[in-house]
């Protein structure tokens, strides 16, 4: 759904902080001194002879020309500085909320800042928490350029390029944005303001109208220069590998070596590599990736960018007008880059006066490119470019691997220079349901909604405890704004969650899913973009979105392939193509954690050459969440622990290959042959079942799952049933177990909505039925077996008239209204003679979750919040008490002319709190009672056959 641009305009510009106002009015005349305050903490254990140290606190002294103030103590230095600034403004009679600076105020501050940079004034360095002699001797990244400029010879002695000053001093950039907010979109405007400020700093600095450099007018004293050049590093020449990005997309990106001397200015070397004689014409970008990084792009300024004498508002040019735009570099930096560019990791830092540098490889470049895409950020966080993928669902924090969705979204916004995401959560008070649903988890309807003060994604422990105990759930809204506060994307999920953190993570993941689809096809029409917004609860402003990502559109990386030939055809994957090794019987299921080792080889078909691209000996992921590429998940779903699989896949986008490969030259040569594929080798080492399954196995003997099978088996033998349908059969655990016993069953059917689980079930049943060919084998009496894919709440005539229907631990995975619908459809239309339904007893959770196993794996979000029991599985939408389950079953039995009796497994009916797993057994009466609002069953076959077996085909 599209949203108009007016919504973004309503967002007001953020007010200046007290410290920013102080800086605007006093510039370098405002001195901050922050000191650490160590307070004793005797309240924790009174009477001790040894003084106990309390938390580390900070106090700030602010010295202004006329007054001096001292703040209170705070946990953070920034808070102490802001407090001191606020006290100073109060003394000066300035109201921060009503402060409205004119354009002249920041311009005067800009002039003051330029004067300070080239003066002998003493300044305070917050990094080392000390006063320094002057800027030249400080550990500021820009001061390193000042010192390097003093090593230049001839007319260039002491000349510092204006672009360096403009982009390495954040205060100059901030002041320029106050003068003209459009500097955010065109950061090169800062250069003009620095030149204006330098022109007004006569007597201190000297500048050139023809060249973009500034130098100090009078030489520094010998004392200052001696102090500035006390270096720890030894002189010498060191080669640095950088990435050369040609302007023309027809030319290849390649690695170049920069031979930099410790006694020369490294920008002169970069200028020479770019073919420039005048280093002042080298422009640099903001850091690529992390703010603290020294990875930047360097390129030559074009003539129109040097027209600084004209009005800034008229200096805008069409970046594509002369075809000189470097689209690949612009994509990487988020800025307009012209001509050839060099990507290098070199510069001065806050930590040392020595020049920092490190080599960049082709892999480094493509990983930076990959980090511009949401799924790329996640892949890199997992260190698995060719194996991992952005998950489609956030289940629990304990099962999630890699960066959390919220962190990925924040990283994405920083990469594209957008504002930080805005998270707004609301608390929802539940309305009672017809089963008194005090324990329902999702999609609360007709509920009262209250706003929660938790924009930063956290609430107090007391608030969390109150929320859990009162049955309150949370819903989160996410908004993405441009730097100018234009609303780009708004996500307002309808689902609600028991934990506030889960609501934030799931809302973030919806936004990431939509953005990832967009970035895989940036030319996608608006109509197609609108197709996915309803499912993801997203609204977006097409104009603002296209403008925000305009620099990404001319060249598109990681293009989506609609129908890759390498996709496993899951309907034909059984019985395990490419899988080898004995069947251990321990297999993964949805919600379990699978641990694999894998390797990915690039195979050149013509000569069968293989190149290792990526590998891992210990890679864990949650099954069913799509946190790995579909080929790997489909293969692992068919494996058991100890088995290995080999599969081939067609080539993904070349950028993925180059982001994974160490040897780029060899890979580029292989890719040029265009006769390549990827070969995955996978071994399944470990499967960790969901906590619910492990608790059942550890606390009950035999495990609850086996006790449920035996319960069903008792009724099969008692009634001499010949036909059975298992509703929600999953991976076929019940059907598989029944084949181990001698029964009267002849025809068995399984139905489930998960195709992957059905494929796994098919493999298991196919193997067992074909192996048990002897007349004395338990499954010898089975004549046919069928697995259907589809919903168990939809009518299908093929499911009618079975002797026994089973639905074990399934209904709690539905919404409550769907559980009622299931009961109506089965008992009204399918009419099995006997229906066995089991579901967890919520009242028993207090025993299960009091076990050591449960407490060891407790979600950090749950600790200290409440004593209320959690659901046994993150996917449970509800868990009923005995009273609620009895109400559901009794109502359905009466409505459809069935009798019902109650039992269970695990525990005892006569001892509180009853059975761990409660069971209802429905028995049909003499005549069916049809529903009043009967369904249209003209098309009576809605389910799809996934697998079918009959005894005539037994091998």
PDB file of C-alpha atoms in Angstrom, residues 244-248 274 297-302 305 319 322-330 336-342:
ATOM      1  CA  UNK A 244      40.558   0.733  -8.331  1.00  0.00           C
ATOM      2  CA  UNK A 245      36.976   1.308  -9.530  1.00  0.00           C
ATOM      3  CA  UNK A 246      36.851   2.600 -13.119  1.00  0.00           C
ATOM      4  CA  UNK A 247      34.093   4.992 -14.058  1.00  0.00           C
ATOM      5  CA  UNK A 248      33.056   2.842 -16.995  1.00  0.00           C
ATOM      6  CA  UNK A 274      44.292   8.927 -10.212  1.00  0.00           C
ATOM      7  CA  UNK A 297      36.672   6.430  -1.631  1.00  0.00           C
ATOM      8  CA  UNK A 298      39.020   8.897  -3.304  1.00  0.00           C
ATOM      9  CA  UNK A 299      38.237  10.531  -6.652  1.00  0.00           C
ATOM     10  CA  UNK A 300      38.964  13.645  -8.694  1.00  0.00           C
ATOM     11  CA  UNK A 301      36.801  16.762  -8.409  1.00  0.00           C
ATOM     12  CA  UNK A 302      35.257  17.900 -11.678  1.00  0.00           C
ATOM     13  CA  UNK A 305      32.365  21.032  -8.336  1.00  0.00           C
ATOM     14  CA  UNK A 319      25.238  13.867 -12.138  1.00  0.00           C
ATOM     15  CA  UNK A 322      28.127  14.104 -18.978  1.00  0.00           C
ATOM     16  CA  UNK A 323      28.232  10.366 -18.334  1.00  0.00           C
ATOM     17  CA  UNK A 324      31.051  10.713 -15.802  1.00  0.00           C
ATOM     18  CA  UNK A 325      29.137   9.307 -12.851  1.00  0.00           C
ATOM     19  CA  UNK A 326      30.849   6.289 -11.324  1.00  0.00           C
ATOM     20  CA  UNK A 327      27.756   4.210 -10.584  1.00  0.00           C
ATOM     21  CA  UNK A 328      29.582   1.393  -8.774  1.00  0.00           C
ATOM     22  CA  UNK A 329      31.399   3.783  -6.444  1.00  0.00           C
ATOM     23  CA  UNK A 330      28.222   5.819  -5.914  1.00  0.00           C
ATOM     24  CA  UNK A 336      27.721  11.175  -6.091  1.00  0.00           C
ATOM     25  CA  UNK A 337      31.116   9.932  -7.274  1.00  0.00           C
ATOM     26  CA  UNK A 338      32.568  11.105 -10.601  1.00  0.00           C
ATOM     27  CA  UNK A 339      35.314   9.616 -12.739  1.00  0.00           C
ATOM     28  CA  UNK A 340      37.589   6.796 -11.624  1.00  0.00           C
ATOM     29  CA  UNK A 341      37.783   6.138  -7.893  1.00  0.00           C
ATOM     30  CA  UNK A 342      40.102   4.371  -5.455  1.00  0.00           C
TER      31      UNK A 342
END
